[in-house]
Tab-separated table of C-alpha atoms in Angstrom:
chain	number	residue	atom	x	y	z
A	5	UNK	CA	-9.508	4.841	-9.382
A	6	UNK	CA	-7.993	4.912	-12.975
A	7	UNK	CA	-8.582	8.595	-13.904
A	8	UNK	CA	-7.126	8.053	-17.663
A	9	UNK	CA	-9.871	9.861	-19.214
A	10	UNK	CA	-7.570	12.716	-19.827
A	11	UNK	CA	-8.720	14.584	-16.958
A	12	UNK	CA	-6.004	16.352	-14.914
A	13	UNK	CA	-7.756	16.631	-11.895
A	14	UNK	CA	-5.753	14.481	-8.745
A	15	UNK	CA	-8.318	12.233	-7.250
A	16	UNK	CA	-7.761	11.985	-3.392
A	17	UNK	CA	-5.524	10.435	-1.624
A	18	UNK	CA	-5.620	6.815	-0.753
A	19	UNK	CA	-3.823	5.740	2.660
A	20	UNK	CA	-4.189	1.768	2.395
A	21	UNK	CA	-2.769	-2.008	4.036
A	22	UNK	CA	-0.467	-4.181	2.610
A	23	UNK	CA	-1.969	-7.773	3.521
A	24	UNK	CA	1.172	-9.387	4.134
A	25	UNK	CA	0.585	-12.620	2.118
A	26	UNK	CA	4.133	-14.337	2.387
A	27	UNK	CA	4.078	-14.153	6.609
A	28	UNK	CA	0.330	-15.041	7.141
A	29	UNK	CA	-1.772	-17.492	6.179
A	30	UNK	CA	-4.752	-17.089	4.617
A	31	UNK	CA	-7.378	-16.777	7.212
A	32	UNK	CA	-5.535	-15.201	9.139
A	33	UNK	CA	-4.845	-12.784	6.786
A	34	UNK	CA	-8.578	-11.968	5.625
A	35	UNK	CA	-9.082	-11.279	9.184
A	36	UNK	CA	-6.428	-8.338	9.116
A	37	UNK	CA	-8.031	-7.523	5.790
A	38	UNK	CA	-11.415	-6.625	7.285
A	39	UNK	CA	-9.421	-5.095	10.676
A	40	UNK	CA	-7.518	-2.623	8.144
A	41	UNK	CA	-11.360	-1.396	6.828
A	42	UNK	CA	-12.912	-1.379	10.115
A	43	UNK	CA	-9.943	1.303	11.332
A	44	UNK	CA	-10.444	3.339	8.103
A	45	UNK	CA	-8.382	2.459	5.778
A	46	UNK	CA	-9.454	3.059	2.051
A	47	UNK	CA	-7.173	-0.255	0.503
A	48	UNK	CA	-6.490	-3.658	0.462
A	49	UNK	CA	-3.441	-4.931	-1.845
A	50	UNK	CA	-1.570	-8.263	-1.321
A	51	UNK	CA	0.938	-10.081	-3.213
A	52	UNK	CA	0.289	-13.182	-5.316
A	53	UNK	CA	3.254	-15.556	-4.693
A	54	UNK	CA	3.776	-18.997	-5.262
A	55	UNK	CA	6.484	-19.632	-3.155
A	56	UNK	CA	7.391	-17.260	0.279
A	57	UNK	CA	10.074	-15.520	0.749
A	58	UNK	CA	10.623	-17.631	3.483
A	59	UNK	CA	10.087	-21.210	3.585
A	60	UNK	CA	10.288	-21.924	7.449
A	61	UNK	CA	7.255	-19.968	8.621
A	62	UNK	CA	6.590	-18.395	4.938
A	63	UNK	CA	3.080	-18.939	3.598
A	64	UNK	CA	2.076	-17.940	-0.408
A	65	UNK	CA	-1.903	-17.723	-0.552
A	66	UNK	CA	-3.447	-17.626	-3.869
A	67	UNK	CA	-4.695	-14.135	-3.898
A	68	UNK	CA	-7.258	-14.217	-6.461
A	69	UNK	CA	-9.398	-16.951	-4.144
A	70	UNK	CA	-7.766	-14.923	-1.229
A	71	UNK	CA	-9.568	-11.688	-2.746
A	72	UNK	CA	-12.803	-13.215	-2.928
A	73	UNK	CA	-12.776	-13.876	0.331
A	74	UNK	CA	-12.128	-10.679	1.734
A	75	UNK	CA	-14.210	-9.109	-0.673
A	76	UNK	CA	-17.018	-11.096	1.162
A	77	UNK	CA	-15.738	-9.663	4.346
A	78	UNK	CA	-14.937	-6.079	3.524
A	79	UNK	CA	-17.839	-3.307	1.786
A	80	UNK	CA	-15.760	-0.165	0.772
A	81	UNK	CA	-11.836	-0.865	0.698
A	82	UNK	CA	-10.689	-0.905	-2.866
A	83	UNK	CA	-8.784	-4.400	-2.940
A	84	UNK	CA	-5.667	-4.486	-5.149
A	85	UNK	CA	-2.781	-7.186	-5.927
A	86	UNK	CA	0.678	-5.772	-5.644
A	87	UNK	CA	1.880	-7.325	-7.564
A	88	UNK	CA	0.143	-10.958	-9.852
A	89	UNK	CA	2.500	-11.698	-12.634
A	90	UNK	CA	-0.501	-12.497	-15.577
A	91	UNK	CA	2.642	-14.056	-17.528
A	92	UNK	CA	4.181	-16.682	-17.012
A	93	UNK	CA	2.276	-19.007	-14.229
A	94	UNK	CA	-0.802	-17.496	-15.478
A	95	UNK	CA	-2.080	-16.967	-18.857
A	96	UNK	CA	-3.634	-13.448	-19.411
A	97	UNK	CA	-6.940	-15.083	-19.949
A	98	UNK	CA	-7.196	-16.494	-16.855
A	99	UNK	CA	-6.496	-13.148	-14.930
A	100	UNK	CA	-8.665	-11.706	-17.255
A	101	UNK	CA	-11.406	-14.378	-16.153
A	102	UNK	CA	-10.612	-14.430	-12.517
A	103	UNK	CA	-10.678	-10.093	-12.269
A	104	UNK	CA	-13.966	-10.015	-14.434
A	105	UNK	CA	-15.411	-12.139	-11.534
A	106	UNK	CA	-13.286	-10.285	-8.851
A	107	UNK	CA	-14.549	-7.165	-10.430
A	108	UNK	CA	-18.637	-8.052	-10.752
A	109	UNK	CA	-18.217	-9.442	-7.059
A	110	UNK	CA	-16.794	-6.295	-5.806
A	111	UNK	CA	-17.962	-3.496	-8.495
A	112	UNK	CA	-16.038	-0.148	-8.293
A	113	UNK	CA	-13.072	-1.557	-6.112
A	114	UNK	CA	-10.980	-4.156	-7.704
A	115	UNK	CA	-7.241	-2.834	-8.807
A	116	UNK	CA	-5.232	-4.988	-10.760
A	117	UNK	CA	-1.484	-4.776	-10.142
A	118	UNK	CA	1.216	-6.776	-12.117
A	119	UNK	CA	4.490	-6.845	-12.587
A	120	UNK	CA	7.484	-8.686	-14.716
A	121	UNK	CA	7.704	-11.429	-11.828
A	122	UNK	CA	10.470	-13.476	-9.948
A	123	UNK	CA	12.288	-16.292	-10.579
A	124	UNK	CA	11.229	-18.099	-7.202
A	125	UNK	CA	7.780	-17.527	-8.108
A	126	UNK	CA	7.998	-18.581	-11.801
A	127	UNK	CA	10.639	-21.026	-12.627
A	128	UNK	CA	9.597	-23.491	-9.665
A	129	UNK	CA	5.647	-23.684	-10.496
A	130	UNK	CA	6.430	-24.540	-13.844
A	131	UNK	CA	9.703	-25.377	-14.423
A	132	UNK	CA	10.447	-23.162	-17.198
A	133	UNK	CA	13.886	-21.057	-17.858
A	134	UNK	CA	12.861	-17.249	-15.931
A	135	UNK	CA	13.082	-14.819	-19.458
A	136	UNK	CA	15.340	-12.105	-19.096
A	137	UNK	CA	13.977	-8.468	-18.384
A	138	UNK	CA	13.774	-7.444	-21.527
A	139	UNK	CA	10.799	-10.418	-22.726
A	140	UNK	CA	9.174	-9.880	-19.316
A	141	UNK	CA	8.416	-6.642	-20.527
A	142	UNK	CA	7.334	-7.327	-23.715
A	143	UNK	CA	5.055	-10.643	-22.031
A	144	UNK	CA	3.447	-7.450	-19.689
A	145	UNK	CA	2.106	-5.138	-22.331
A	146	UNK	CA	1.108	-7.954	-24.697
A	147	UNK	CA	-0.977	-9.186	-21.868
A	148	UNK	CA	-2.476	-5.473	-21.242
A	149	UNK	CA	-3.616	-5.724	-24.984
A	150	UNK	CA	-4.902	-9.268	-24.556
A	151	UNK	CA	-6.982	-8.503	-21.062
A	152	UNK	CA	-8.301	-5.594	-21.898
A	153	UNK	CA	-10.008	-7.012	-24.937
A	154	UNK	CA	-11.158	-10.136	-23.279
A	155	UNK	CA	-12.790	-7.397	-20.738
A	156	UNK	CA	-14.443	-5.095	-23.822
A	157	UNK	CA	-15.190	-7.885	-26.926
A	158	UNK	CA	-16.920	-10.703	-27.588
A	159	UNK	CA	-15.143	-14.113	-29.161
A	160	UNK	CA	-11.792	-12.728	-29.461
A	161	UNK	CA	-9.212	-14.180	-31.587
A	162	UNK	CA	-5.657	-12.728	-30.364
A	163	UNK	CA	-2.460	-13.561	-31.989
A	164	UNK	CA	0.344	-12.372	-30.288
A	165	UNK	CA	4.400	-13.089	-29.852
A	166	UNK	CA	3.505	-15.018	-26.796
A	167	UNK	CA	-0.129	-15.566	-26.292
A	168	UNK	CA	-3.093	-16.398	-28.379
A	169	UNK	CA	-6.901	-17.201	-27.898
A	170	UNK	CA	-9.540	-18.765	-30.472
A	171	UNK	CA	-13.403	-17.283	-29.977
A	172	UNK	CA	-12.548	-16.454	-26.050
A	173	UNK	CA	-15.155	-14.740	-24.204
A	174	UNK	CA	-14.733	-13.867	-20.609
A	175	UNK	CA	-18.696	-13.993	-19.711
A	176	UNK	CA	-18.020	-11.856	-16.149
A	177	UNK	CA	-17.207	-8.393	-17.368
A	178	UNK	CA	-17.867	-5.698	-14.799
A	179	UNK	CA	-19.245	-2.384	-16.436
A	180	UNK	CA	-16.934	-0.496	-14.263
A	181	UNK	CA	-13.357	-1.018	-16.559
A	182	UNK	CA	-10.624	-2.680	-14.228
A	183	UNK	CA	-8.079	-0.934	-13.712
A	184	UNK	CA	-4.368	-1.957	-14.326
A	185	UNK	CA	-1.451	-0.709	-12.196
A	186	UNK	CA	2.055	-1.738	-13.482
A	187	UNK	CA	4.834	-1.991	-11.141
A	188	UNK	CA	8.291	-0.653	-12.263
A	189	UNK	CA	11.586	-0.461	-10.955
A	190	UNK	CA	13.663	0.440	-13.716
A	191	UNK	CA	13.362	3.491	-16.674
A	192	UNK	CA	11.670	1.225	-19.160
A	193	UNK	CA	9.019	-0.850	-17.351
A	194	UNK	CA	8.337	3.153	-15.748
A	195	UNK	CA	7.707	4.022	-19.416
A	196	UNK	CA	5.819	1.109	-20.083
A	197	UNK	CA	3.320	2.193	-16.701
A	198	UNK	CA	2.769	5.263	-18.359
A	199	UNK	CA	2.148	4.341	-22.166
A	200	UNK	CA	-0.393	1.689	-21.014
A	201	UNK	CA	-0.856	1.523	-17.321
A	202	UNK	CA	-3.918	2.762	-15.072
A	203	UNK	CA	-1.540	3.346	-12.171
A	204	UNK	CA	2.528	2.498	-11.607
A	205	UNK	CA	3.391	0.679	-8.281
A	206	UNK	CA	6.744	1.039	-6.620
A	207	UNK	CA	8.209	0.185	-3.183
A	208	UNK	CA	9.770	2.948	-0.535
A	209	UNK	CA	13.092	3.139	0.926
A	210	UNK	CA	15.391	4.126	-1.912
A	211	UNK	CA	17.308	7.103	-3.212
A	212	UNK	CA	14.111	9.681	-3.283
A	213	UNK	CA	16.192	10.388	-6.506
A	214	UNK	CA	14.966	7.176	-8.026
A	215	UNK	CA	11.773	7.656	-7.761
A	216	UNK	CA	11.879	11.361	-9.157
A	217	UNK	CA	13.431	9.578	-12.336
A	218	UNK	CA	11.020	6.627	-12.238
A	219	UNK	CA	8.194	8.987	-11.932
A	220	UNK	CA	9.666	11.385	-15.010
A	221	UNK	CA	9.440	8.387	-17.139
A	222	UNK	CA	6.109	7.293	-16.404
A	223	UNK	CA	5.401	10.670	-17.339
A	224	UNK	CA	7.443	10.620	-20.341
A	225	UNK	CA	5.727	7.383	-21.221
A	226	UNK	CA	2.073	9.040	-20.681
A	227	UNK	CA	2.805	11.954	-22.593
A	228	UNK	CA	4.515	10.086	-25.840
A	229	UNK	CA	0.828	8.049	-25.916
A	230	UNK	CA	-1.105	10.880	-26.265
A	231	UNK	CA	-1.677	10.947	-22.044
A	232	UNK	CA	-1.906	13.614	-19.610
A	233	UNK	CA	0.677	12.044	-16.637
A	234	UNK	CA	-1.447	13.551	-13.830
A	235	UNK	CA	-4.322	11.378	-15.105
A	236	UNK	CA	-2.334	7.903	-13.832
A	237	UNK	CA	-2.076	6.806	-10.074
A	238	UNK	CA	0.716	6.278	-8.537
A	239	UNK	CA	1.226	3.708	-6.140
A	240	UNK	CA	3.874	3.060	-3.614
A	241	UNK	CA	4.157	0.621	-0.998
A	242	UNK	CA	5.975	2.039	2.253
A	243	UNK	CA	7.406	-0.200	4.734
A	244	UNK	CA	6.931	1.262	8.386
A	245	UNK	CA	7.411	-0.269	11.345
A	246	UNK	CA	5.900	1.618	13.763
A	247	UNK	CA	5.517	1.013	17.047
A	248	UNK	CA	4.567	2.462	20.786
A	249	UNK	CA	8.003	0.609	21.860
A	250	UNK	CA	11.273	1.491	19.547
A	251	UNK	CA	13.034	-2.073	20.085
A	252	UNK	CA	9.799	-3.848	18.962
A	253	UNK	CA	9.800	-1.747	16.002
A	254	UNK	CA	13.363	-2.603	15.081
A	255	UNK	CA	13.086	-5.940	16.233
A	256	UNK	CA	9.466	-6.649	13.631
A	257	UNK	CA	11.777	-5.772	10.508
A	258	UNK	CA	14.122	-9.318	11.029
A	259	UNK	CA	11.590	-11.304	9.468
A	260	UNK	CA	11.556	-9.164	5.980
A	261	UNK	CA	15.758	-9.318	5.753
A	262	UNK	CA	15.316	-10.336	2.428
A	263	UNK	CA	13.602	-6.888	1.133
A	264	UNK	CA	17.425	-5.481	2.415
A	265	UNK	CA	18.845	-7.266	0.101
A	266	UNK	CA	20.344	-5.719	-2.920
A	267	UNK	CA	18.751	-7.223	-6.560
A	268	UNK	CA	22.104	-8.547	-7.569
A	269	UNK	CA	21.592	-10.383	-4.434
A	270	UNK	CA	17.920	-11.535	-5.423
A	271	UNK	CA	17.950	-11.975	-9.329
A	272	UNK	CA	17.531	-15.650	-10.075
A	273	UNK	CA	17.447	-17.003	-6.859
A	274	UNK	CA	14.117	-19.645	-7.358
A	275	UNK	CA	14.442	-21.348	-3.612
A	276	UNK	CA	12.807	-20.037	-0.755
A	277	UNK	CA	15.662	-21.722	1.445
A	278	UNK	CA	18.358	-19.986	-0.160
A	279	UNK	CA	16.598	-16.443	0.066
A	280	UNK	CA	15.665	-17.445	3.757
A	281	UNK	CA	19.767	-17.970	4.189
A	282	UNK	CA	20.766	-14.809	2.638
A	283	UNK	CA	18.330	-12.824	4.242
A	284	UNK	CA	19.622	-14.141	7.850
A	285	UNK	CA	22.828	-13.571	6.848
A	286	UNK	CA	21.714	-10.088	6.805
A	287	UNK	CA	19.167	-9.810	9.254
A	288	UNK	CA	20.994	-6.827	10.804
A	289	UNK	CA	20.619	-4.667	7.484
A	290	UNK	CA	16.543	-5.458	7.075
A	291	UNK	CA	15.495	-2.171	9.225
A	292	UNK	CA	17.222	-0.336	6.334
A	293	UNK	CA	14.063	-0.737	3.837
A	294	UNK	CA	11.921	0.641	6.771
A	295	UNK	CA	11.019	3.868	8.472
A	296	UNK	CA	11.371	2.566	12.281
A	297	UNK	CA	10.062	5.333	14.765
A	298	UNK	CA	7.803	5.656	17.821
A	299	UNK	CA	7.273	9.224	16.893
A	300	UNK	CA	4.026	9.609	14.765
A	301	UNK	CA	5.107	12.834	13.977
A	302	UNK	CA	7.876	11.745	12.328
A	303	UNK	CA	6.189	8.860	10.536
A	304	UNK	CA	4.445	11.365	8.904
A	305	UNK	CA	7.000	13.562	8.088
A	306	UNK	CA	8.749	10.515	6.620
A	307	UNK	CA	5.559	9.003	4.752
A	308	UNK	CA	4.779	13.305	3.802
A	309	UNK	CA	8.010	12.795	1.213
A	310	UNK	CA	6.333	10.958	-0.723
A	311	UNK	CA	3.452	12.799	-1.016
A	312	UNK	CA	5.428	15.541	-2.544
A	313	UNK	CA	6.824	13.221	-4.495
A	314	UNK	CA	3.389	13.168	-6.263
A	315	UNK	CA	2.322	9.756	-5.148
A	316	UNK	CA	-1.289	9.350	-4.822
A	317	UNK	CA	-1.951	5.843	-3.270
A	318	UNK	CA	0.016	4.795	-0.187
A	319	UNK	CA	0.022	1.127	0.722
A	320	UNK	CA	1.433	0.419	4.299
A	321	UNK	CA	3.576	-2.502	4.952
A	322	UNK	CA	3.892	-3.193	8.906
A	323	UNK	CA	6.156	-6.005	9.342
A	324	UNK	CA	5.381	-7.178	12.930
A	325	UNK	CA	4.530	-10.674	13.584
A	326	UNK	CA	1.537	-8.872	15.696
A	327	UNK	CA	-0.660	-7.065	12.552
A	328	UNK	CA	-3.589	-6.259	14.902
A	329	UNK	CA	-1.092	-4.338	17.380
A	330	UNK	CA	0.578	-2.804	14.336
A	331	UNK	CA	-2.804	-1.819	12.908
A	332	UNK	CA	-4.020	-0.578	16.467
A	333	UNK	CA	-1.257	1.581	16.937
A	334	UNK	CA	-0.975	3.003	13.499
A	335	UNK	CA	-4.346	3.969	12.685
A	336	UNK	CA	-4.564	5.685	16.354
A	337	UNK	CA	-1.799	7.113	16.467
A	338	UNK	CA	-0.675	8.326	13.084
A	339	UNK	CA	-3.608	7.658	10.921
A	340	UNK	CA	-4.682	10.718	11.592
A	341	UNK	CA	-2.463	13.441	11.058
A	342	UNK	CA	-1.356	11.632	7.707
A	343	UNK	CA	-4.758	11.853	6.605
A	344	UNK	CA	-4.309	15.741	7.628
A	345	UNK	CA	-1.025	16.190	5.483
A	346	UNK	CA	-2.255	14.324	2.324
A	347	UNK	CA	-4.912	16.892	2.242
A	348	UNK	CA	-2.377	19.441	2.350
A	349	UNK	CA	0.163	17.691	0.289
A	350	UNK	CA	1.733	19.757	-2.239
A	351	UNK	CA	3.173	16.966	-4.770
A	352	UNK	CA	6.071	18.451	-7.364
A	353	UNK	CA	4.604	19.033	-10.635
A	354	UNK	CA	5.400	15.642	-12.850
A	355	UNK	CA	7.748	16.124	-15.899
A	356	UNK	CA	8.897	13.653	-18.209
A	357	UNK	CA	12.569	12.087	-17.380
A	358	UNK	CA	15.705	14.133	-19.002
């Protein structure tokens, strides 16, 4: 999966399920886990919240027990977090720890995805001020360094701005390297992906401008570490709501209002009741993040933009309240001809960011 050998040969494509961790709760949800394998899909990536965005009828697994589990239930999906924070909550040791294990459990197919985190999942779990975006970042690729030595050396000693260990050893360290994805939505975390990510996550439904810049400075960041860009994945999670009916499609994007928000709108909120009230005050807006279509053919016309984009790993996030109808549907009828233009996608070449 991480391809940063220098090598700048594209690995397939991977068409995959977002295992919607803040609607569902966990059983429920390792159920639609092994449902999304069973109809062919190649991924498995879930978000690790501590607190919904939702609280009436939100749920926030833990999703490193919540991988175990479906690792138990599942035998070839790669399963991913999109996004853990390994930061703040968490101390990069105790990722490190928890994705060794993930990683000798499930050999080949664990993907570790982080990001800069949230307020509502941070500040409330421990009580500490949320650091401004600028520290986050700096947190993130000190905790790269830290992990990936806990995953390659024995009794390491680590003393960093932030985090430090005395004679750690993580004692569960796969032989296949775990790969880390880093999720970006602004020019310098995208450069940060690229000088020291795996992979770079991002979410659809924006100015397809953005992402050409985002993905110029990932490549800018690849290239100014002595990278090839084409050697990183590229991630994106793509909210569809697709649907045999078109009012039930429209109608399953209410409960995600809050992703239609804008992040002036978001930043610093830390309670799930005040993101549940801003998000039903715009409840009408949340179809806006989502392609919405009974049409496969134009679900995959939609979803085909981003393959020329150049992203290589596409995560889809059905928003229905009924996952097994969604997944029915989708991997009937759409599945297929998406696999069909991802074989014959012809991404734009990646250059680095004017």
């Amino acid at each position: 999966m991480s391809g940063t050998d220098g090598s700048t040969t594209t690995p397939p494509i991977t068409i995959g399920y977002k295992a919607s961790a803040e609607q569902f709760g966990s059983v429920e949800l390792v159920e639609f886990a092994a449902e999304a394998e069973h109809r062919g899909l190649d991924l498995i990536a879930t978000s690790d919240h501590f607190q919904p965005w939702r609280h009436h009828g939100g749920h926030a697994p833990n999703a490193l027990t919540w991988l175990g589990a479906v690792g138990s239930r599942t035998r070839r999906a790669v399963l991913a977090t999109s996004v853990l924070t390994p930061t703040l909550r968490y101390h990069p040791s105790i990722v490190a720890q928890a994705f060794g294990t993930l990683g000798m459990l499930c050999p080949g197919r664990v993907v570790l995805g982080i990001g800069s985190g949230e307020a509502m999942n941070e500040t409330p779990a421990t009580g500490q001020e949320f650091p401004g975006a600028k520290e986050r970042r700096m947190r993130l690729a000190e905790s790269i360094t830290l992990m990936r030595r806990l995953w390659s050396e024995e009794r390491v000693d680590f003393e960093g701005r932030y985090y430090r260990t005395e004679k750690a050893t993580v004692y569960e360290r796969p032989e296949t390297p775990i790969p880390i994805y880093v999720a970006a939505s602004g020019p310098l975390a995208a450069k940060l992906a690229g000088r020291v990510g795996d992979g770079f996550i991002c979410t659809s439904g924006k100015d397809p401008e953005l992402y050409r810049t985002l993905l110029g400075n990932v490549a800018e960041g690849a290239t100014s570490a002595g990278r090839h860009p084409a050697s990183l994945r590229r991630m994106i999670e793509i909210k569809v709501s697709y649907d045999r009916d078109l009012a039930t499609a429209y109608e399953a994007c209410r409960w995600w209002a809050a992703l239609a928000l804008s992040s002036e709108q978001k930043t610093g909120v830390e309670d799930p009741l005040e993101m549940e009230r801003l998000a039903d005050a715009n409840a009408d807006r949340a179809h806006t993040r989502f392609i919405v279509s009974d049409d496969p053919q134009q679900v995959i016309d939609r979803i085909g933009t981003y393959l020329d984009l150049g992203f290589t790993d596409l995560v889809l996030h059905g928003p229905g309240g009924d996952q097994r109808r969604f997944l029915e549907q989708f991997c009937t009828d759409v599945l297929p001809g998406l696999r069909e233009r991802a074989r014959t996608a012809t991404p734009v070449a990646l250059e680095t960011a004017p």
